[in-house]
Coordinates of C-alpha atoms in Angstrom, one line a residue:
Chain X
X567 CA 0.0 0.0 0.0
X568 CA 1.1 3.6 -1.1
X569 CA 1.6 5.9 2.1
X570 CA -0.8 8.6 2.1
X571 CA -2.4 11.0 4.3
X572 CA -5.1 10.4 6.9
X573 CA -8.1 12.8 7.8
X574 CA -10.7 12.2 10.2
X575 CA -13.6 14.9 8.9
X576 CA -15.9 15.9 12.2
X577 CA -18.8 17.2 9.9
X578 CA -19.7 17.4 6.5
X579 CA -18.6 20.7 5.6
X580 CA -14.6 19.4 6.7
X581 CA -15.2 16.2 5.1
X582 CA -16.6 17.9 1.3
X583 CA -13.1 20.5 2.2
X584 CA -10.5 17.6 2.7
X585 CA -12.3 16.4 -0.5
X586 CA -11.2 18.9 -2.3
X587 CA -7.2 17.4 -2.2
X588 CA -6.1 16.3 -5.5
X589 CA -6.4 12.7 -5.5
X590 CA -8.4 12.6 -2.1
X591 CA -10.7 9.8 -1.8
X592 CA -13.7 9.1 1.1
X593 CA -13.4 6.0 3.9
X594 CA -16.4 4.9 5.4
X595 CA -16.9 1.2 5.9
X596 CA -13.8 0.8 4.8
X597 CA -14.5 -3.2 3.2
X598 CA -14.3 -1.9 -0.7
X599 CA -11.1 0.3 -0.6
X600 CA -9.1 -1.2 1.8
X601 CA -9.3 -4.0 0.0
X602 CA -8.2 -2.5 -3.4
X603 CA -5.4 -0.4 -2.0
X604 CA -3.4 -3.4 -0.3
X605 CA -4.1 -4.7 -4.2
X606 CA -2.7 -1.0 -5.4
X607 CA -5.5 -0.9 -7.7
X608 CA -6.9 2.3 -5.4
X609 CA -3.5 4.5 -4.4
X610 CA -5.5 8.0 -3.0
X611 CA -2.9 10.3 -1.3
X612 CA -5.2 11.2 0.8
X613 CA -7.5 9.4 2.6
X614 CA -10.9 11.1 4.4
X615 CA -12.3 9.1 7.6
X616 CA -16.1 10.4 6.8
X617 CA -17.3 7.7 9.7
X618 CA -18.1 10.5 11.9
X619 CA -20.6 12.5 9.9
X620 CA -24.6 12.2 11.0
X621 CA -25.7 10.4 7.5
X622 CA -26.5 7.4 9.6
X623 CA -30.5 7.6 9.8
X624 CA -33.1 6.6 8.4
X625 CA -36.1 8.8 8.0
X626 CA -40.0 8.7 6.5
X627 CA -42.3 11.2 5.1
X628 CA -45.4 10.5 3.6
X629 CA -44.1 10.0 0.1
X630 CA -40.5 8.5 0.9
X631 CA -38.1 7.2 3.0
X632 CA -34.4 8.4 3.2
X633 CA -31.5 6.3 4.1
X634 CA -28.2 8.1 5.3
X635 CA -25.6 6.9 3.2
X636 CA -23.5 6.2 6.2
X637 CA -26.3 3.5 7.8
X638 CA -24.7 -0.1 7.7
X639 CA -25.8 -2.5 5.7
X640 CA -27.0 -4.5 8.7
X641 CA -28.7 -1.7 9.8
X642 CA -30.5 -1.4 6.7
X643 CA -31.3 -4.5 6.3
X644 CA -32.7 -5.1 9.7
X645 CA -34.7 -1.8 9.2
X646 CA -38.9 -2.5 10.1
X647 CA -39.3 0.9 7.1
X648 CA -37.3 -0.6 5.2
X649 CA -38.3 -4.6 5.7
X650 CA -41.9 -3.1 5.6
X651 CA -42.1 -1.2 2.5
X652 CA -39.0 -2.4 0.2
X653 CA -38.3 -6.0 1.1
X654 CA -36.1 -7.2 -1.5
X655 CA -33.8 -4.0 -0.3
X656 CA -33.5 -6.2 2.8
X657 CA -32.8 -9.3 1.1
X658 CA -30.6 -8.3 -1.3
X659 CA -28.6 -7.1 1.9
X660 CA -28.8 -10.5 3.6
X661 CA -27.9 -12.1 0.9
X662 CA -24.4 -10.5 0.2
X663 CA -21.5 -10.6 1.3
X664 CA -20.8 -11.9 5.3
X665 CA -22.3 -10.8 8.8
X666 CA -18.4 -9.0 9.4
X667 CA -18.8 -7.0 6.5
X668 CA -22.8 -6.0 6.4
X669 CA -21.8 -4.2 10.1
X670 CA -18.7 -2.6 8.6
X671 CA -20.0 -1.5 5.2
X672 CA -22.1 1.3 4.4
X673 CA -25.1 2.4 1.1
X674 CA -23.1 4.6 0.1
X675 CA -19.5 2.9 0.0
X676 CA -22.1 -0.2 -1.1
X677 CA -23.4 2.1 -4.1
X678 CA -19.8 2.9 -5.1
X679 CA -18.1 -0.7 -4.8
X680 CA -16.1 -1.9 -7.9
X681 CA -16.2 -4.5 -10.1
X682 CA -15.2 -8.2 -8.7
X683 CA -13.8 -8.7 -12.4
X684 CA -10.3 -10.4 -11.4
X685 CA -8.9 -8.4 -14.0
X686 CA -9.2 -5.2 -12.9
X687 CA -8.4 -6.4 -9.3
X688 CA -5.1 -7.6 -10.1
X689 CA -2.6 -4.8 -10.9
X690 CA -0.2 -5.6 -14.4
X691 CA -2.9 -6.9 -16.1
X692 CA -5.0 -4.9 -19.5
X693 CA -7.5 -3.0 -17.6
X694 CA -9.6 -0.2 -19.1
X695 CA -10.9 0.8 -16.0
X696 CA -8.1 1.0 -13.6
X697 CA -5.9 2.1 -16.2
X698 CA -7.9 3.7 -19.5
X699 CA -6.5 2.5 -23.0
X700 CA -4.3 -0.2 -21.7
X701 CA -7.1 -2.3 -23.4
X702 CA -9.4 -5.0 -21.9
X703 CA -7.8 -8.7 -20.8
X704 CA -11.3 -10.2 -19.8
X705 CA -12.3 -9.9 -23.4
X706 CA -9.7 -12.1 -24.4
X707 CA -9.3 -14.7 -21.2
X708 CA -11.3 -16.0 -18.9
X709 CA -15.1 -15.1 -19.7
X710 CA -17.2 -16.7 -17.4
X711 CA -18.5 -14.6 -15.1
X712 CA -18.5 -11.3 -17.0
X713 CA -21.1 -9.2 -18.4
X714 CA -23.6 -9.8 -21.2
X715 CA -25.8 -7.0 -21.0
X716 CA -24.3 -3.0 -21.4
X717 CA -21.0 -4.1 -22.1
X718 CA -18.8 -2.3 -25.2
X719 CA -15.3 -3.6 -26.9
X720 CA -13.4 -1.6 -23.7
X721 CA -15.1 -3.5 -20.5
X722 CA -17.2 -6.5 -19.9
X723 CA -17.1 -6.1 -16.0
X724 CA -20.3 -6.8 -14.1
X725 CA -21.1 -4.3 -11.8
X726 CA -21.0 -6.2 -8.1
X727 CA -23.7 -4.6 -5.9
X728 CA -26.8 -6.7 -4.9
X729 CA -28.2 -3.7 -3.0
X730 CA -28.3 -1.4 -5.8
X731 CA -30.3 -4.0 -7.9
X732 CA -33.1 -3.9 -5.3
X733 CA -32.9 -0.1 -5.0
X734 CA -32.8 0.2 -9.3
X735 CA -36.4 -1.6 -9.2
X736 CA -37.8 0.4 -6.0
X737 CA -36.7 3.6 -8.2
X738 CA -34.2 4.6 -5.7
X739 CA -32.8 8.4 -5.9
X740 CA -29.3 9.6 -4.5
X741 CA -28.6 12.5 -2.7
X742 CA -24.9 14.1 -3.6
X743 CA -23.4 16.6 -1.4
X744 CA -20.6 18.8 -2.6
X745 CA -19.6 22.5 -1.5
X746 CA -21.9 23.7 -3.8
X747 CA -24.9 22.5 -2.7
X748 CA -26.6 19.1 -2.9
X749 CA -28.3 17.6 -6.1
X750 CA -30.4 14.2 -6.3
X751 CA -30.2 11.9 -9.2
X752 CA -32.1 8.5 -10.1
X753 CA -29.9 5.8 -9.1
X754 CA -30.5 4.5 -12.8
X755 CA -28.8 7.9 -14.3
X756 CA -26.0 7.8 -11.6
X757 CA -24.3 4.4 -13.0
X758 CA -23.0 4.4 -15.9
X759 CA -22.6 1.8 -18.5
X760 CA -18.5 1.7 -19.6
X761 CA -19.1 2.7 -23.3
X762 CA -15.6 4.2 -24.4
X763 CA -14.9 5.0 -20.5
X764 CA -15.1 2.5 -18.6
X765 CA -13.1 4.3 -15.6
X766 CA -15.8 6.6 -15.2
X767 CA -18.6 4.5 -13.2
X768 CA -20.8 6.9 -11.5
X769 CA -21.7 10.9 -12.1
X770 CA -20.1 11.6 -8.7
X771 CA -17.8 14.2 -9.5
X772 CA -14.6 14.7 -7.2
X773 CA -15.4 16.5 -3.6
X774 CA -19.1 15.0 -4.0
X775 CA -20.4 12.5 -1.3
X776 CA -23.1 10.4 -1.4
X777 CA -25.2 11.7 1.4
X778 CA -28.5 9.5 1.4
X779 CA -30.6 7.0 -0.7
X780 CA -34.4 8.2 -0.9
X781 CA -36.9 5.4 -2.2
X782 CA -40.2 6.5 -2.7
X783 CA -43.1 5.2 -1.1
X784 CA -46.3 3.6 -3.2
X785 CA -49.4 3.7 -0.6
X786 CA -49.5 0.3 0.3
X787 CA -46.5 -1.7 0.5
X788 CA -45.6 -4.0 -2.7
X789 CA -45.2 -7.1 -3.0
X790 CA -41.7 -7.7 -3.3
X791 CA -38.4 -10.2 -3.6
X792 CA -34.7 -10.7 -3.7
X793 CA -33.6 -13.7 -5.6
X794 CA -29.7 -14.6 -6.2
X795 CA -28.3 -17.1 -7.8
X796 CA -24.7 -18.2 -6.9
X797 CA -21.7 -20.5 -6.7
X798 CA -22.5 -21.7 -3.0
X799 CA -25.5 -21.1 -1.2
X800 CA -23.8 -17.5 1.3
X801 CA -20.8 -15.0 1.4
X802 CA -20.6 -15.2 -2.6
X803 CA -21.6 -12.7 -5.6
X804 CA -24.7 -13.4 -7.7
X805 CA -24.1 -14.9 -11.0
X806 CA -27.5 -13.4 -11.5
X807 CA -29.8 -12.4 -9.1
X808 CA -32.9 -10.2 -10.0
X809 CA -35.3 -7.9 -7.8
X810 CA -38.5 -7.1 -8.3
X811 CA -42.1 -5.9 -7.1
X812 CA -45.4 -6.6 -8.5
X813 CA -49.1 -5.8 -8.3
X814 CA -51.8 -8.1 -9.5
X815 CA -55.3 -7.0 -9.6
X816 CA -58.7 -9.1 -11.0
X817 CA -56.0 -11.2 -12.9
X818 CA -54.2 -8.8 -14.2
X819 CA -50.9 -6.8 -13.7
X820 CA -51.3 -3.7 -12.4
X821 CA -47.2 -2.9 -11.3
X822 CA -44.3 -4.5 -12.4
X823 CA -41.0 -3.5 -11.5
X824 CA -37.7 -5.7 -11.9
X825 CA -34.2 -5.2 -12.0
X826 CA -31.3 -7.9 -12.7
X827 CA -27.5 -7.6 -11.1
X828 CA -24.9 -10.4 -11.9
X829 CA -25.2 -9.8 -15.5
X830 CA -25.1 -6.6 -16.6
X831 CA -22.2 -3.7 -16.6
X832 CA -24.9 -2.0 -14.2
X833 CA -28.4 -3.3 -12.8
X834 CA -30.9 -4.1 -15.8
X835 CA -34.2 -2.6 -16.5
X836 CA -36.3 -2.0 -18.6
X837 CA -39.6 -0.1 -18.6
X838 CA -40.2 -1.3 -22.0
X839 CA -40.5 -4.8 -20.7
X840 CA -42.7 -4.2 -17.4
X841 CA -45.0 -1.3 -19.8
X842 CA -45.3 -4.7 -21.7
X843 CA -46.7 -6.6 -19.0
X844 CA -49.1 -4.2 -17.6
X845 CA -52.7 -4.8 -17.9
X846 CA -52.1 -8.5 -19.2
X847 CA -52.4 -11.4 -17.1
X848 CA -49.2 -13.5 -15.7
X849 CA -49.4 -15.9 -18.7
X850 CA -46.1 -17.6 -19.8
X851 CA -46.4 -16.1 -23.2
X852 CA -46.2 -12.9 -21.1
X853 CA -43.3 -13.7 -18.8
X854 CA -41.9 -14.9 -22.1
X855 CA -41.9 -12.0 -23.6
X856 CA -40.9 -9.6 -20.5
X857 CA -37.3 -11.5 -20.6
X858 CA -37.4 -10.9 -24.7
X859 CA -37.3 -7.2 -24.4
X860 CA -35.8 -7.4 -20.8
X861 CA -32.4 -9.2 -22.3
X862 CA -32.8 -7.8 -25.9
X863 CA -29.4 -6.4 -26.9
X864 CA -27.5 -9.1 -24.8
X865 CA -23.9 -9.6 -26.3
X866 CA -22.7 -12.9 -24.6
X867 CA -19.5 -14.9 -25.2
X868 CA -19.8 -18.7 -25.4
X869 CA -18.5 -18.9 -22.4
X870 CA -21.5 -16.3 -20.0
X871 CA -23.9 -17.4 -22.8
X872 CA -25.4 -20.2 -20.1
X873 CA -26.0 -16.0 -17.4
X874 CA -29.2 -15.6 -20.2
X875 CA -30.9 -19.0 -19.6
X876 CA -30.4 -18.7 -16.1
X877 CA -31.7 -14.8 -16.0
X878 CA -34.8 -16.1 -17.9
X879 CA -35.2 -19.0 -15.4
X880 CA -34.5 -16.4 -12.6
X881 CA -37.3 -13.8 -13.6
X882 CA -39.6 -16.5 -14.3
X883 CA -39.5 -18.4 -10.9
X884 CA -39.9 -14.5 -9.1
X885 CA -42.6 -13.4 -10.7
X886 CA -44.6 -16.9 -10.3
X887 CA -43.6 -16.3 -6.6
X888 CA -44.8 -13.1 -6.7
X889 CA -48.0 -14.1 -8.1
X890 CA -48.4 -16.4 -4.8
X891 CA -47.6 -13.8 -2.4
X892 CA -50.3 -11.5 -3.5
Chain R
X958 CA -15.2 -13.9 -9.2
X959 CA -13.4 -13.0 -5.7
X960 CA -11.7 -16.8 -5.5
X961 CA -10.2 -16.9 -8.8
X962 CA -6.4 -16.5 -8.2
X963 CA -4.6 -15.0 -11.3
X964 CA -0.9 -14.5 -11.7
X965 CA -0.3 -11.0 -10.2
X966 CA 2.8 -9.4 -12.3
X967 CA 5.0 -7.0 -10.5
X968 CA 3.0 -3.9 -9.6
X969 CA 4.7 0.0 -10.1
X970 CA 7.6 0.3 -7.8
X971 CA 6.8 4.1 -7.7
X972 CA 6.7 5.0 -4.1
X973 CA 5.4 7.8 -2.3
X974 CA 8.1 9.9 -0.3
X975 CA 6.1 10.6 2.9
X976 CA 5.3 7.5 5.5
X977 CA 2.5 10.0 7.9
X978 CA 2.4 8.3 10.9
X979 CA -0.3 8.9 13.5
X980 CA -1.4 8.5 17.1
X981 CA -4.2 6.4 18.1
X982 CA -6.0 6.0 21.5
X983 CA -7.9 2.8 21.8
X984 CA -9.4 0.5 24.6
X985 CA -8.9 -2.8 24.1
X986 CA -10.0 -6.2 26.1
X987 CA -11.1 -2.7 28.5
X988 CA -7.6 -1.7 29.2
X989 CA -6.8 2.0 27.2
X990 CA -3.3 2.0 25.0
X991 CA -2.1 4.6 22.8
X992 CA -0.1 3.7 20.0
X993 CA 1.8 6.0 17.4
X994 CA 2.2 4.0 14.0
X995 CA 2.2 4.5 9.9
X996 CA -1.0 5.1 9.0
X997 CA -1.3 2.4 6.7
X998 CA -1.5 0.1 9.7
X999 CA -4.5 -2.2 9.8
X1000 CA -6.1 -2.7 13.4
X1001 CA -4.9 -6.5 12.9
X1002 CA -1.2 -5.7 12.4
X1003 CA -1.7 -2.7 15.8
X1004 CA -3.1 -5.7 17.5
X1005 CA -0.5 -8.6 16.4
X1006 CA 2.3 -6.6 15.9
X1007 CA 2.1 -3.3 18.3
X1008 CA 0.4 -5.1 21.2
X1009 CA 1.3 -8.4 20.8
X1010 CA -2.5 -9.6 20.4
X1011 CA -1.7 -12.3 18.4
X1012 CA -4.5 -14.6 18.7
X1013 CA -6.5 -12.7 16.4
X1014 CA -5.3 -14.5 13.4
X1015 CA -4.1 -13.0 9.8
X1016 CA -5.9 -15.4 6.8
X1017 CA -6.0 -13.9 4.1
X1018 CA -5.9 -10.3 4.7
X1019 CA -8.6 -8.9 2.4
X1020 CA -12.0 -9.8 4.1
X1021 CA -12.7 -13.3 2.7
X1022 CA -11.8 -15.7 5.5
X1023 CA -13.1 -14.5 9.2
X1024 CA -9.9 -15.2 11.1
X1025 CA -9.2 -12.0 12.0
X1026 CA -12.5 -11.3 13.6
X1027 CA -12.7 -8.9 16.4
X1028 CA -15.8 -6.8 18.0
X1029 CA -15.7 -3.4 17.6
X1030 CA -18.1 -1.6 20.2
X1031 CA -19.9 -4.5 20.9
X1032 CA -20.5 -5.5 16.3
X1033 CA -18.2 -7.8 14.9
X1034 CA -15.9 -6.6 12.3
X1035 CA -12.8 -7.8 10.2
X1036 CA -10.0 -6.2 11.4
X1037 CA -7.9 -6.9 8.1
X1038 CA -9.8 -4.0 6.5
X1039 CA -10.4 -1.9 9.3
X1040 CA -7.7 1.3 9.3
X1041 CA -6.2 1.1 13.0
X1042 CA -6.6 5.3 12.8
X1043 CA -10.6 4.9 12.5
X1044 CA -10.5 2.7 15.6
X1045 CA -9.6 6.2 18.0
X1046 CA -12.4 6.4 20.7
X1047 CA -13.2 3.3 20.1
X1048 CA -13.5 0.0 22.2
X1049 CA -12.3 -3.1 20.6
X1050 CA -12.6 -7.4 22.0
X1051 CA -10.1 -9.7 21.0
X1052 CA -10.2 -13.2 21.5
X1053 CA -7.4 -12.7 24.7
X1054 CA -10.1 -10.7 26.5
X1055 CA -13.1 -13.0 27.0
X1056 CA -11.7 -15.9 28.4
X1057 CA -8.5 -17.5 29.8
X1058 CA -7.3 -21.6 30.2
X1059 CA -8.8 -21.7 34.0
X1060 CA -12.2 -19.5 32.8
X1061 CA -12.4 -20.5 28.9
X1062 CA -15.8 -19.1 27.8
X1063 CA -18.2 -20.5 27.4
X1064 CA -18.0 -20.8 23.5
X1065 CA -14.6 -21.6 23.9
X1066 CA -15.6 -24.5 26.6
X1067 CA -18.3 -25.6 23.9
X1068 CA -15.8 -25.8 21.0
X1069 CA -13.9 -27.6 22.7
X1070 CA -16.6 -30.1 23.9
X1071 CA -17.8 -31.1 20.6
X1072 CA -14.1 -31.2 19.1
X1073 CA -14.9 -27.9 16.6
X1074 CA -11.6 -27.5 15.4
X1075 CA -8.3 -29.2 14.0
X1076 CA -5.4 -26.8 13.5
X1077 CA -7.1 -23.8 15.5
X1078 CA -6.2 -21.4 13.1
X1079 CA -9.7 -20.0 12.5
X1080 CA -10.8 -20.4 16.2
X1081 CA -10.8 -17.1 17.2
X1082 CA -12.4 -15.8 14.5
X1083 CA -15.1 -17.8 14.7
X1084 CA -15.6 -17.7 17.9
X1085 CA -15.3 -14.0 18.3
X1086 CA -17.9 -14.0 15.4
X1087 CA -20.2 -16.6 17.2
X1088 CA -20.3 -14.3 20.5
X1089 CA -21.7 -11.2 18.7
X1090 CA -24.0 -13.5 16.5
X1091 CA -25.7 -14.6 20.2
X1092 CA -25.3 -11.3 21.3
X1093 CA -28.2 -10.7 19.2
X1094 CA -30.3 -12.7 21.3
X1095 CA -32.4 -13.9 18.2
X1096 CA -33.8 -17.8 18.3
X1097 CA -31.2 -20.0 15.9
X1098 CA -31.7 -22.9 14.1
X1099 CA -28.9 -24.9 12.6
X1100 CA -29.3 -23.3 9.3
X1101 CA -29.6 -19.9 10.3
X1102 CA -26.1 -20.7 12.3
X1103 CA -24.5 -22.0 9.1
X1104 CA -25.6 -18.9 7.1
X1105 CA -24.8 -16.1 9.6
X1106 CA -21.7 -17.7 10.1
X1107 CA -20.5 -18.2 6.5
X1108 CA -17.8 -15.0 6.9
X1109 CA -15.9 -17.2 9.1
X1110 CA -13.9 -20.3 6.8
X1111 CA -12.3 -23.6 8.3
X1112 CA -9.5 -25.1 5.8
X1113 CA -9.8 -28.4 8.3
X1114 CA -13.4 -28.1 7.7
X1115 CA -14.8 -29.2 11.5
X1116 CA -17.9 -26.6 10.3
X1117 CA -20.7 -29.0 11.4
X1118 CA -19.0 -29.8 15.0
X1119 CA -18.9 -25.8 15.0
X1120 CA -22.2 -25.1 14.5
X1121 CA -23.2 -27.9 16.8
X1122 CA -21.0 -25.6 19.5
X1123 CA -22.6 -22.8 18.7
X1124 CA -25.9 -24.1 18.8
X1125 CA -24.9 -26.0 22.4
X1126 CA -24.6 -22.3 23.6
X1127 CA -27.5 -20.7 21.9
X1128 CA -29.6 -22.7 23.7
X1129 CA -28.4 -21.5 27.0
X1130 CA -29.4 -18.4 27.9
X1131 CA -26.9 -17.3 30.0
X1132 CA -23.9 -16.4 27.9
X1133 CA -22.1 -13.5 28.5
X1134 CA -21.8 -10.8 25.9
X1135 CA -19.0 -8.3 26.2
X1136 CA -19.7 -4.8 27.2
X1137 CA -20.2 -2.4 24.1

């Protein structure tokens, strides 16, 4: 690991300041980028201890509820809002990572967490994202686990989160906080998809922190689910795991809202797909359909082609659960 | 994805000139020390190397295996990826501070009843994660066991013997948790 300063930030206005450092980079939970600088892959010269600052509530109006971005993981998850109204948000918690790390880690370092791809974690290796236009080694090795929806010629990396999956399909918003002033975006506009720039992964510009998630609340709670798919059966990341919500009334589909992680460069939706379902009933022909627009576009190698069957079998087996639950 | 071990070719060599050390006051095992080190340090290498701690246990050193589990304020953590600065103000449990040979704990008293480890190496990491798992004094089953403990590896693989010890424990009420 590279030496490099350390700052412990009191408040948010000495945190966003330290921010402002050339090269400065935020430590909350600590789980994603401790991790990646004892692999060198993150080198900040300065470091900024933001563990101290209040985003650690969570807080209801009548239209949405607002999670600090400093809450823990197990906090969230364990949350009677949050298990209430967004379920699969809970889930998709409790389904990742280990009881150790769901204390330590927090939304927003959860939000911001890197790829898995073993590529870009190991240092020497063609990387496009940790070192632009060195070129991409995971399109020529090992292809397995990568990518097969939103990936271009320079990155194939799946995006790793399991919590922004659930909070892509619940419409989640974040909350950025610079010295300017704060600004909320749809989580869905805030990841990006690698295109020709695959280093650039969110629209959080440098000095901005993530200051709270806000998911919007829908009257009644929704029926909803976390389902992942994985290697062994805990502490692993999804090879596909999907998240959704749905509303079935006199038959027919009244909400549908579903979001895939484990196979695309960010969490997959598409409005397209669930405007297709709406007003139809839950026949297979429907379902069918849903994943034919959901995983339209899909550019697989022969070796992730098997992450579409299993997305398919995925969405299929959630929204049939669904259907029970209502 | 995190498993798969690729050759790792030498990284950049370029160093950075200044090696900021820091001073950092922490109670641990409820005794208050104060130790000035680089600020690189993890709280596993303050506790191994700086205070001699060294049954908390160094696996792999990036958050996949559990052995160097510790409780932080009362909530288990890994303290292979915990910064030993953020720690300041903090209280921190290690494995040396909730038992001893003539008072083992009574996890420690169980493990050893129903045999649940080989080489030890994992022991205190999974025992330090057990205590804060019945610490919150939630009804367990044997599955719920295996899942909440899945942060926590065993290379000898004695996993069913430690969930059996865990279980032992879990069903008694009285088990001390340490003080947050």
């Amino acid at each position: 690991m590279l030496p490099f300063q350390y700052h412990r930030a009191e408040d948010a206005e000495t945190a966003l300041q330290l921010l402002q450092q050339s090269g400065a980079m935020a430590l909350a939970g600590g789980t994603s980028l401790l991790d990646l600088m004892k692999l060198g892959v993150e080198t900040p010269p300065h470091v900024v201890d933001i563990r101290d600052l209040p985003w650690k509530e969570i807080t209801a109006d009548s239209s949405t509820i607002a999670v600090g971005a400093l809450c823990s993981n197990a906090y969230v998850a364990d949350h009677p809002l949050v298990g209430r109204h967004f379920p699969a948000v809970s889930q998709s918690i409790l389904s990742g990572a280990s009881g150790q790390i769901r204390n330590m880690a927090t939304v927003g370092g959860n939000i911001l967490q890197r790829t898995r791809c073993p590529y870009f974690r190991s240092s020497g290796w063609a990387c496009n994202k940790r070192d632009p236009g060195s070129g991409c080694s995971a399109a020529i090795g090992y292809h397995d686990p990568h990518a097969v929806l939103g990936v271009s010629d320079a990155c194939i990396a799946v995006y790793p989160s399991d919590l922004a999956v659930a909070l892509t399909a619940a419409d989640a918003s974040v909350v950025l906080a610079s010295q300017t002033g704060e600004r909320t975006l749809l989580l869905t506009d805030f990841l990006l998809r690698p295109a020709s720039t695959p280093h650039l992964e969110t629209r959080l510009q440098h000095g901005e922190l993530i200051k709270a998630v806000v998911l919007p609340l829908t009257g009644a709670p929704r029926k909803g689910r976390y389902l992942k798919l994985r290697n062994r059966a805990a502490f692993d990341f999804a090879t596909v795991s999907v998240a959704a919500s749905l509303t079935i009334e006199g038959a027919k589909v009244v909400h549908a809202a579903l979001a895939l992680g484990g196979v695309g460069t960010v969490p997959w939706r598409s409005k397209q797909a669930e405007d297709q379902l709406i007003g139809r009933e839950l026949s297979d022909d429907a379902v069918e359909s849903f994943c034919d627009t959901l995983l339209a576009g899909a550019a697989p190698a022969d070796a992730s082609h098997y992450k579409l069957r299993i997305a398919r079998g995925a969405v299929c087996r959630i929204l049939r659960e669904l259907e029970q639950d209502q | 994805m995190s498993n798969i071990d690729l050759p790792s070719p030498p990284a950049s060599s370029a160093a950075r000139s200044m090696a900021a050390s820091i001073s950092t006051s922490v109670r641990v095992n409820d005794s208050a020390v104060t130790v000035v080190h680089d600020c690189r340090m993890t709280l596993l290498d303050l506790l191994r190397d700086e205070l001699t701690l060294t049954g908390t246990k160094k696996g792999c050193d990036h958050g996949q295996c559990g052995a160097c589990t510790v409780l932080i304020d009362g909530q288990r953590v890994l303290s292979c990826l915990t910064l030993a600065a953020t720690v300041a103000g903090r209280s921190v449990q290690t494995i040396e501070g909730i038992g001893d040979p003539d008072h083992p704990h009574p996890l420690q008293a169980a493990f050893i009843e129903h045999d649940a480890f080989q080489c030890g190496f994992c022991t205190p990491g999974q025992i330090m994660s057990a205590i804060a798992l019945l610490g919150q004094r939630r009804p367990l089953t044997k599955e719920m066991i295996k899942e909440q403990m899945s942060g926590n590896l065993c290379r000898c693989g004695a996993y069913n013997n430690i969930v059996d010890a865990i279980l032992k424990v879990a069903q008694n009420a009285s088990v001390p948790i340490p003080s947050r």
